[in-house]
Short mmCIF file of C-alpha atoms and ligand atoms in Angstrom, two decimals:
data_model
loop_
_atom_site.label_atom_id
_atom_site.label_comp_id
_atom_site.label_asym_id
_atom_site.label_seq_id
_atom_site.Cartn_x
_atom_site.Cartn_y
_atom_site.Cartn_z
CA MET D 1126 106.74 198.48 12.48
CA LEU D 1127 105.74 197.81 8.88
CA ILE D 1128 102.03 197.02 8.80
CA LEU D 1129 100.00 195.67 5.91
CA VAL D 1130 96.51 197.18 5.94
CA THR D 1131 94.17 195.23 3.68
CA GLY D 1132 91.16 197.27 2.58
CA GLY D 1133 93.22 200.37 3.42
CA ALA D 1134 91.52 202.39 0.67
CA GLY D 1135 88.11 201.91 2.30
CA PHE D 1136 86.15 204.01 4.77
CA ILE D 1137 87.62 202.61 7.99
CA GLY D 1138 90.91 201.42 6.42
CA SER D 1139 91.86 204.92 5.24
CA HIS D 1140 91.42 206.32 8.77
CA ILE D 1141 93.52 203.44 10.13
CA VAL D 1142 96.26 204.26 7.63
CA SER D 1143 96.37 207.89 8.87
CA VAL D 1144 96.41 206.85 12.52
CA PHE D 1145 99.15 204.25 11.96
CA THR D 1146 101.38 206.60 9.96
CA GLY D 1147 100.67 209.33 12.52
CA ALA D 1148 101.97 206.96 15.22
CA GLY D 1149 105.21 206.48 13.30
CA HIS D 1150 104.50 203.12 11.66
CA GLU D 1151 105.24 202.32 8.06
CA VAL D 1152 102.14 201.24 6.15
CA ARG D 1153 101.53 199.17 3.06
CA VAL D 1154 98.00 199.01 1.65
CA LEU D 1155 96.48 196.18 -0.36
CA ASP D 1156 93.02 196.89 -1.75
CA ALA D 1157 91.07 195.55 -4.74
CA LEU D 1158 89.05 198.80 -5.02
CA LEU D 1159 85.77 196.90 -5.24
CA PRO D 1160 83.25 198.70 -7.45
CA ALA D 1161 80.63 198.44 -4.68
CA ALA D 1162 82.92 200.52 -2.46
CA HIS D 1163 84.58 202.82 -5.01
CA HIS D 1164 83.41 204.33 -8.28
CA THR D 1165 86.58 206.34 -8.60
CA PRO D 1166 89.91 205.34 -7.03
CA PRO D 1167 90.54 207.28 -3.81
CA PRO D 1168 93.70 209.37 -3.43
CA VAL D 1169 96.53 207.38 -1.88
CA PRO D 1170 98.73 209.19 0.66
CA ASP D 1171 102.33 209.72 -0.54
CA ASP D 1172 103.94 207.90 2.37
CA VAL D 1173 102.01 204.68 1.73
CA ASP D 1174 103.21 201.73 -0.33
CA TRP D 1175 100.16 200.95 -2.46
CA ARG D 1176 99.18 197.57 -3.99
CA HIS D 1177 96.07 197.31 -6.12
CA ALA D 1178 95.22 193.61 -5.64
CA ASP D 1179 92.65 191.20 -4.29
CA VAL D 1180 93.29 189.35 -1.00
CA ARG D 1181 92.40 186.16 -2.87
CA ASP D 1182 95.46 186.64 -5.10
CA ARG D 1183 98.04 184.58 -3.24
CA ARG D 1184 101.00 185.79 -5.22
CA ALA D 1185 100.12 189.46 -4.69
CA VAL D 1186 99.51 188.84 -0.98
CA LEU D 1187 102.82 187.01 -0.49
CA ASP D 1188 104.58 189.86 -2.23
CA ALA D 1189 102.77 192.44 -0.08
CA LEU D 1190 103.76 190.54 3.11
CA ARG D 1191 107.47 190.91 2.48
CA GLY D 1192 109.13 192.51 5.52
CA VAL D 1193 105.77 193.01 7.26
CA ASP D 1194 105.55 192.80 11.09
CA ALA D 1195 101.78 192.72 11.47
CA VAL D 1196 98.62 192.66 9.36
CA CYS D 1197 95.51 194.75 9.92
CA HIS D 1198 92.81 192.99 7.90
CA GLN D 1199 89.97 195.34 6.95
CA ALA D 1200 89.25 194.16 3.40
CA ALA D 1201 85.74 192.76 3.14
CA MET D 1202 82.47 193.13 1.31
CA VAL D 1203 80.26 194.92 3.81
CA GLY D 1204 76.57 195.46 4.48
CA LEU D 1205 73.49 193.36 3.92
CA GLY D 1206 73.79 193.24 0.15
CA LYS D 1207 70.90 193.26 -2.30
CA ASP D 1208 69.65 189.69 -1.98
CA PHE D 1209 70.85 186.14 -1.46
CA ALA D 1210 72.40 186.06 -4.94
CA ASP D 1211 75.26 188.12 -3.40
CA ALA D 1212 76.23 185.20 -1.12
CA PRO D 1213 79.05 183.76 -3.26
CA ASP D 1214 80.67 187.21 -3.57
CA TYR D 1215 80.54 187.76 0.20
CA VAL D 1216 81.96 184.34 0.95
CA GLY D 1217 84.62 184.75 -1.74
CA SER D 1218 85.90 188.15 -0.64
CA ASN D 1219 85.53 187.68 3.08
CA ASP D 1220 86.27 184.02 3.78
CA LEU D 1221 88.29 182.70 0.87
CA GLY D 1222 90.11 186.05 1.00
CA THR D 1223 90.87 185.64 4.71
CA ALA D 1224 92.00 182.04 4.19
CA VAL D 1225 94.43 183.09 1.45
CA LEU D 1226 95.74 185.93 3.61
CA LEU D 1227 96.25 183.65 6.64
CA ALA D 1228 97.90 180.90 4.59
CA SER D 1229 100.26 183.51 3.16
CA MET D 1230 100.98 184.88 6.65
CA ALA D 1231 101.79 181.35 7.83
CA GLU D 1232 104.14 180.90 4.89
CA SER D 1233 105.79 184.29 5.46
CA TRP D 1234 106.03 183.94 9.26
CA VAL D 1235 103.97 187.02 10.03
CA PRO D 1236 102.64 186.21 13.52
CA ARG D 1237 100.40 189.19 14.36
CA LEU D 1238 96.92 190.04 13.13
CA VAL D 1239 94.34 192.68 13.94
CA LEU D 1240 91.07 191.56 12.35
CA ALA D 1241 88.08 193.77 11.56
CA SER D 1242 85.15 191.79 12.87
CA SER D 1243 81.66 193.00 13.61
CA MET D 1244 78.90 193.06 16.20
CA VAL D 1245 76.81 191.17 13.62
CA VAL D 1246 78.42 187.95 14.89
CA TYR D 1247 76.07 188.15 17.92
CA GLY D 1248 72.77 188.34 16.06
CA GLU D 1249 70.28 189.90 18.47
CA GLY D 1250 71.67 191.67 21.51
CA ARG D 1251 71.25 190.66 25.13
CA TYR D 1252 67.70 190.39 26.44
CA GLU D 1253 66.27 189.75 29.86
CA CYS D 1254 62.82 188.50 30.81
CA ALA D 1255 61.51 189.48 34.24
CA ARG D 1256 60.58 185.83 34.86
CA HIS D 1257 63.15 183.85 32.86
CA GLY D 1258 66.31 185.91 33.18
CA VAL D 1259 68.65 186.14 30.17
CA VAL D 1260 66.95 184.63 27.10
CA ARG D 1261 67.81 184.40 23.41
CA PRO D 1262 64.94 185.36 21.13
CA GLY D 1263 65.04 183.71 17.69
CA PRO D 1264 64.68 185.56 14.38
CA ARG D 1265 61.56 187.74 14.31
CA ARG D 1266 58.52 186.36 12.46
CA ILE D 1267 57.25 188.01 9.29
CA ALA D 1268 53.67 188.08 10.60
CA GLU D 1269 54.82 189.95 13.73
CA LEU D 1270 56.84 192.45 11.74
CA ASP D 1271 53.95 192.98 9.28
CA ALA D 1272 51.74 193.74 12.25
CA GLY D 1273 54.21 196.36 13.46
CA ARG D 1274 55.30 194.28 16.46
CA PHE D 1275 59.02 194.83 16.26
CA GLU D 1276 60.19 193.93 19.78
CA PRO D 1277 61.15 190.25 20.02
CA PRO D 1278 59.11 188.67 22.87
CA CYS D 1279 60.43 186.22 25.48
CA PRO D 1280 60.76 182.86 23.66
CA ARG D 1281 59.41 181.10 26.78
CA CYS D 1282 56.50 183.22 28.00
CA GLY D 1283 55.94 185.76 25.19
CA GLU D 1284 56.23 188.71 27.59
CA PRO D 1285 58.19 191.88 26.67
CA LEU D 1286 61.95 191.82 27.27
CA SER D 1287 64.43 194.46 28.35
CA ALA D 1288 67.55 194.92 26.21
CA GLY D 1289 71.04 195.10 27.72
CA LEU D 1290 74.72 195.13 26.72
CA VAL D 1291 76.37 192.14 25.03
CA GLY D 1292 79.78 191.03 26.28
CA GLU D 1293 82.40 189.25 24.16
CA ASP D 1294 81.58 185.90 25.73
CA ALA D 1295 77.95 185.99 24.57
CA PRO D 1296 77.06 183.17 22.17
CA THR D 1297 77.45 184.00 18.50
CA ASP D 1298 74.42 183.77 16.23
CA PRO D 1299 74.96 185.28 12.77
CA ARG D 1300 71.64 186.11 11.11
CA ASN D 1301 72.59 186.85 7.49
CA VAL D 1302 75.25 186.01 4.92
CA TYR D 1303 77.49 188.94 5.77
CA ALA D 1304 77.32 188.08 9.47
CA ALA D 1305 78.14 184.44 8.72
CA THR D 1306 81.21 185.51 6.74
CA LYS D 1307 82.42 187.81 9.54
CA LEU D 1308 82.15 185.01 12.09
CA ALA D 1309 83.94 182.62 9.73
CA GLN D 1310 86.77 185.16 9.47
CA GLU D 1311 87.20 184.98 13.26
CA ASP D 1312 87.07 181.17 13.23
CA LEU D 1313 89.65 180.98 10.46
CA ALA D 1314 91.91 183.44 12.27
CA ALA D 1315 91.61 181.44 15.52
CA SER D 1316 92.60 178.26 13.63
CA TRP D 1317 95.54 180.06 12.07
CA ALA D 1318 96.68 181.28 15.50
CA ARG D 1319 96.47 177.77 16.98
CA ALA D 1320 98.33 176.24 14.07
CA THR D 1321 101.10 178.84 13.88
CA GLY D 1322 101.43 180.26 17.39
CA GLY D 1323 100.23 183.61 16.05
CA ARG D 1324 98.18 186.21 17.93
CA VAL D 1325 94.90 187.80 16.85
CA ALA D 1326 92.84 190.66 18.17
CA ALA D 1327 89.37 190.51 16.60
CA LEU D 1328 87.73 193.92 16.84
CA ARG D 1329 83.94 193.64 16.73
CA TYR D 1330 83.01 197.09 15.49
CA HIS D 1331 79.58 198.50 16.16
CA ASN D 1332 77.89 200.97 13.79
CA VAL D 1333 80.80 202.98 12.49
CA TYR D 1334 80.15 206.45 11.06
CA GLY D 1335 82.09 209.56 10.17
CA PRO D 1336 83.96 211.36 7.41
CA GLY D 1337 84.66 209.36 4.26
CA MET D 1338 81.68 207.06 4.66
CA PRO D 1339 80.57 205.84 1.25
CA ARG D 1340 77.49 207.39 -0.30
CA ASP D 1341 74.36 205.27 -0.18
CA THR D 1342 74.57 201.89 -1.85
CA PRO D 1343 72.72 198.74 -0.78
CA TYR D 1344 75.94 198.00 1.10
CA ALA D 1345 76.17 201.21 3.12
CA GLY D 1346 75.35 201.58 6.78
CA VAL D 1347 72.25 203.35 8.02
CA ALA D 1348 74.03 206.58 8.97
CA SER D 1349 75.26 206.92 5.39
CA LEU D 1350 71.78 206.24 3.96
CA PHE D 1351 70.27 208.98 6.13
CA ARG D 1352 73.08 211.39 5.36
CA SER D 1353 72.68 210.76 1.61
CA ALA D 1354 68.91 211.36 1.80
CA LEU D 1355 69.53 214.72 3.50
CA ALA D 1356 72.09 215.63 0.82
CA ARG D 1357 69.40 215.00 -1.84
CA GLY D 1358 66.99 217.25 0.06
CA GLU D 1359 64.92 214.28 1.22
CA ALA D 1360 63.84 213.20 4.69
CA PRO D 1361 65.74 210.27 6.26
CA ARG D 1362 63.35 207.27 6.22
CA VAL D 1363 63.54 205.38 9.48
CA PHE D 1364 62.47 201.73 9.38
CA GLU D 1365 60.37 199.89 12.00
CA ASP D 1366 59.27 202.37 14.67
CA GLY D 1367 62.71 203.96 15.00
CA GLY D 1368 63.24 202.35 18.42
CA GLN D 1369 66.05 199.99 17.32
CA ARG D 1370 69.01 200.51 19.65
CA ARG D 1371 72.54 200.65 18.29
CA ASP D 1372 75.96 201.87 19.36
CA PHE D 1373 77.21 204.46 16.86
CA VAL D 1374 80.97 204.72 17.12
CA HIS D 1375 83.06 207.32 15.32
CA VAL D 1376 85.51 206.11 12.67
CA ARG D 1377 88.45 207.97 14.28
CA ASP D 1378 87.78 206.08 17.52
CA VAL D 1379 87.66 202.81 15.56
CA ALA D 1380 91.00 203.65 13.96
CA GLY D 1381 92.34 204.38 17.46
CA ALA D 1382 91.08 200.98 18.61
CA ASN D 1383 93.12 199.37 15.82
CA LEU D 1384 96.22 201.18 17.03
CA SER D 1385 95.58 200.08 20.63
CA ALA D 1386 95.06 196.50 19.45
CA LEU D 1387 98.24 196.56 17.38
CA SER D 1388 100.24 197.79 20.37
CA GLY D 1389 98.56 195.28 22.70
CA LEU D 1390 99.02 192.20 20.50
CA SER D 1391 102.32 191.18 22.03
CA GLY D 1392 100.60 190.97 25.43
CA LEU D 1393 98.00 188.48 24.19
CA PRO D 1394 98.52 184.76 24.70
CA GLU D 1395 100.38 183.06 21.88
CA GLY D 1396 98.26 180.85 19.64
CA GLY D 1397 94.97 182.53 20.49
CA LEU D 1398 92.33 184.99 19.41
CA ARG D 1399 90.95 187.63 21.74
CA ALA D 1400 87.70 189.37 20.75
CA TYR D 1401 86.95 192.99 21.67
CA ASN D 1402 83.76 194.97 21.20
CA VAL D 1403 84.40 198.42 19.77
CA GLY D 1404 81.54 200.72 20.65
CA SER D 1405 81.12 204.18 22.11
CA GLY D 1406 79.34 202.80 25.18
CA ASP D 1407 76.56 205.34 24.57
CA PRO D 1408 73.68 203.54 22.79
CA HIS D 1409 71.05 205.48 20.84
CA THR D 1410 68.04 204.51 18.78
CA VAL D 1411 68.12 204.68 15.00
CA GLY D 1412 65.30 207.23 15.28
CA GLU D 1413 67.43 209.45 17.55
CA MET D 1414 70.33 209.20 15.14
CA ALA D 1415 68.14 210.24 12.18
CA ALA D 1416 66.73 213.15 14.17
CA ALA D 1417 70.19 214.32 15.28
CA LEU D 1418 71.49 214.23 11.71
CA ALA D 1419 68.43 215.96 10.27
CA MET D 1420 68.60 218.71 12.87
CA ALA D 1421 72.33 219.34 12.36
CA HIS D 1422 71.96 219.24 8.58
CA GLY D 1423 69.11 221.71 8.71
CA GLY D 1424 67.09 219.74 6.18
CA GLN D 1425 63.85 217.83 6.38
CA ALA D 1426 62.88 216.10 9.61
CA SER D 1427 63.15 212.31 9.56
CA VAL D 1428 60.07 210.13 8.99
CA VAL D 1429 59.31 206.77 10.57
CA THR D 1430 57.99 204.40 7.88
CA GLY D 1431 57.23 201.09 9.60
CA GLU D 1432 59.05 199.22 6.81
CA TYR D 1433 61.51 196.50 7.83
CA ARG D 1434 64.30 194.32 6.45
CA LEU D 1435 64.21 190.68 7.39
CA GLY D 1436 67.93 190.36 8.16
CA ASP D 1437 67.90 193.25 10.65
CA VAL D 1438 68.03 192.64 14.37
CA ARG D 1439 66.06 194.77 16.81
CA HIS D 1440 68.62 195.86 19.37
CA ILE D 1441 72.34 195.27 19.48
CA THR D 1442 74.51 197.18 21.87
CA ALA D 1443 77.57 195.92 23.62
CA SER D 1444 79.90 196.66 26.44
CA SER D 1445 83.36 197.75 25.27
CA ARG D 1446 84.90 197.52 28.73
CA ARG D 1447 87.33 194.77 27.76
CA LEU D 1448 88.96 197.01 25.16
CA ARG D 1449 89.21 199.85 27.67
CA ASP D 1450 90.48 197.66 30.51
CA GLU D 1451 92.90 195.43 28.63
CA LEU D 1452 94.16 197.67 25.85
CA GLY D 1453 93.69 201.11 27.36
CA TRP D 1454 91.47 202.41 24.54
CA LYS D 1455 88.90 205.07 25.10
CA PRO D 1456 86.50 206.69 22.62
CA GLU D 1457 86.89 210.42 22.24
CA VAL D 1458 84.09 211.57 19.92
CA ASP D 1459 80.70 211.89 21.58
CA PHE D 1460 77.40 211.26 19.81
CA ALA D 1461 76.13 214.84 19.46
CA GLU D 1462 79.51 216.20 18.37
CA GLY D 1463 80.17 213.31 15.93
CA MET D 1464 76.72 213.48 14.33
CA ALA D 1465 76.89 217.27 13.98
CA GLU D 1466 80.21 216.92 12.13
CA PHE D 1467 78.94 214.02 10.00
CA ALA D 1468 75.77 215.92 9.03
CA VAL D 1469 77.74 218.57 7.16
CA ASP D 1470 80.89 216.71 6.05
CA PRO D 1471 80.92 215.54 2.41
CA LEU D 1472 80.35 211.82 1.86
CA ARG D 1473 82.83 209.81 -0.19
CA ALA D 1474 81.74 210.08 -3.83
CA GLY D 1475 82.01 206.32 -4.09
N1 NAD J 2769 81.29 200.23 8.50
C1 NAD J 2769 80.87 199.58 9.58
O1 NAD J 2769 79.96 200.07 10.29
C2 NAD J 2769 81.48 198.27 9.97
C3 NAD J 2769 80.95 197.62 11.11
C4 NAD J 2769 81.50 196.40 11.49
C5 NAD J 2769 82.57 195.87 10.80
N2 NAD J 2769 83.06 196.50 9.70
C6 NAD J 2769 84.21 195.89 9.01
O2 NAD J 2769 85.21 196.88 8.81
C7 NAD J 2769 85.97 196.58 7.63
C8 NAD J 2769 86.06 197.82 6.75
O3 NAD J 2769 84.74 198.21 6.36
P1 NAD J 2769 84.40 199.62 5.71
O4 NAD J 2769 83.13 200.09 6.31
O5 NAD J 2769 85.59 200.50 5.75
O6 NAD J 2769 84.05 199.18 4.21
P2 NAD J 2769 84.61 199.73 2.80
O7 NAD J 2769 83.83 199.04 1.74
O8 NAD J 2769 84.65 201.23 2.80
O9 NAD J 2769 86.11 199.20 2.80
C9 NAD J 2769 86.46 197.89 2.51
C10 NAD J 2769 87.65 197.94 1.57
O10 NAD J 2769 88.05 196.60 1.31
C11 NAD J 2769 88.28 196.46 -0.08
N3 NAD J 2769 88.06 195.04 -0.41
C12 NAD J 2769 86.91 194.34 -0.30
N4 NAD J 2769 87.09 193.07 -0.70
C13 NAD J 2769 88.39 192.96 -1.04
C14 NAD J 2769 89.19 191.90 -1.51
N5 NAD J 2769 88.67 190.68 -1.76
N6 NAD J 2769 90.51 192.12 -1.75
C15 NAD J 2769 91.05 193.35 -1.52
N7 NAD J 2769 90.33 194.39 -1.09
C16 NAD J 2769 89.02 194.21 -0.86
C17 NAD J 2769 87.31 197.40 -0.75
O11 NAD J 2769 87.75 197.78 -2.06
C18 NAD J 2769 87.29 198.58 0.21
O12 NAD J 2769 88.27 199.55 -0.12
C19 NAD J 2769 85.27 195.39 6.98
O13 NAD J 2769 85.99 194.23 7.33
C20 NAD J 2769 83.90 195.37 7.62
O14 NAD J 2769 83.35 194.07 7.65
C21 NAD J 2769 82.54 197.70 9.27
ZN1 ZN J 2770 59.84 184.93 29.85
#
């Protein structure tokens, strides 16, 4: 197949390109090389047809769709951003960009889409109260966070909750601009599928890490920020009390999930979107991740600072059973092995 990978010059996109070409597919990449993601253009593999363009540029997208069998849409502005002033850029790149891409796919009769979504569409993870069963805590209050009370209490009785795994059918509840744009991408893709009879697999990635991760910017993920601190000879600074639970999934496994989704698309119902969590299934705390990286790097031990960011959620871990059961995917890189490799691998210069 000929596959258009948008954002194929990025961290995850470049691994997808290698996995797709390795599986015998032809790949075309469209990427705007956003300055937030790249200071210097990355090397483009020889066997890839390369288009330097923005997904909002309809003419460039229509041209890039010529002869394409399926699209793997990774292009997006990622991370929490610096402040709310970033909102128009996020919405522009992620939602207007997706709308232009989908309209162009409708016009070009390209009926298959693998969409990079995110666990951020869920907001907080799944919580259970001993008395009230499954509950949905609202955003955490500033006064609570200032007092170092990071665990969201039961919204009904105020008692402590236990955190569990989110399934794809859990209600969505985006808590920041980036999250809102990722959910809107799914909603737009679902509308496109209904209108055109197309098929979409929306892959809700968890915390992706691994080789080629961009160096620390306000947009980078926590693993990259810790790794960059170690490279500067500094201690990784862990926010809150370090007890935030996440699912760190290796970028090669995420690329593999894209290949499984691409192969499984034809088995999905026509005119619909199917969401899949993409996580390792082996949750760890942010504190454990910092400690594992620091130990493998051989630098300073991590420090827990008690600082917080308002947009952050406390725990978010999900079950990725659906992806395993329906599309036959299985993660191959385990936490200790992946972190040990990541601790010494060079980061992308940016
Ligand atoms: N890294 C993670 O942990 C994570 C987690 C969940 C979801 N995701 C999603 O995975 C996808 C890839 O993220 P990444 O971590 O590789 O980020 P990245 O910044 O390394 O890659 C994104 C790429 O998209 C390009 N791009 C952005 N806006 C564009 C536009 N308007 N037109 C054309 N190209 C554009 C950038 O230049 C960059 O090369 C994104 O959709 C992101 O939302 C990432
Ligand atoms: Zn309760």
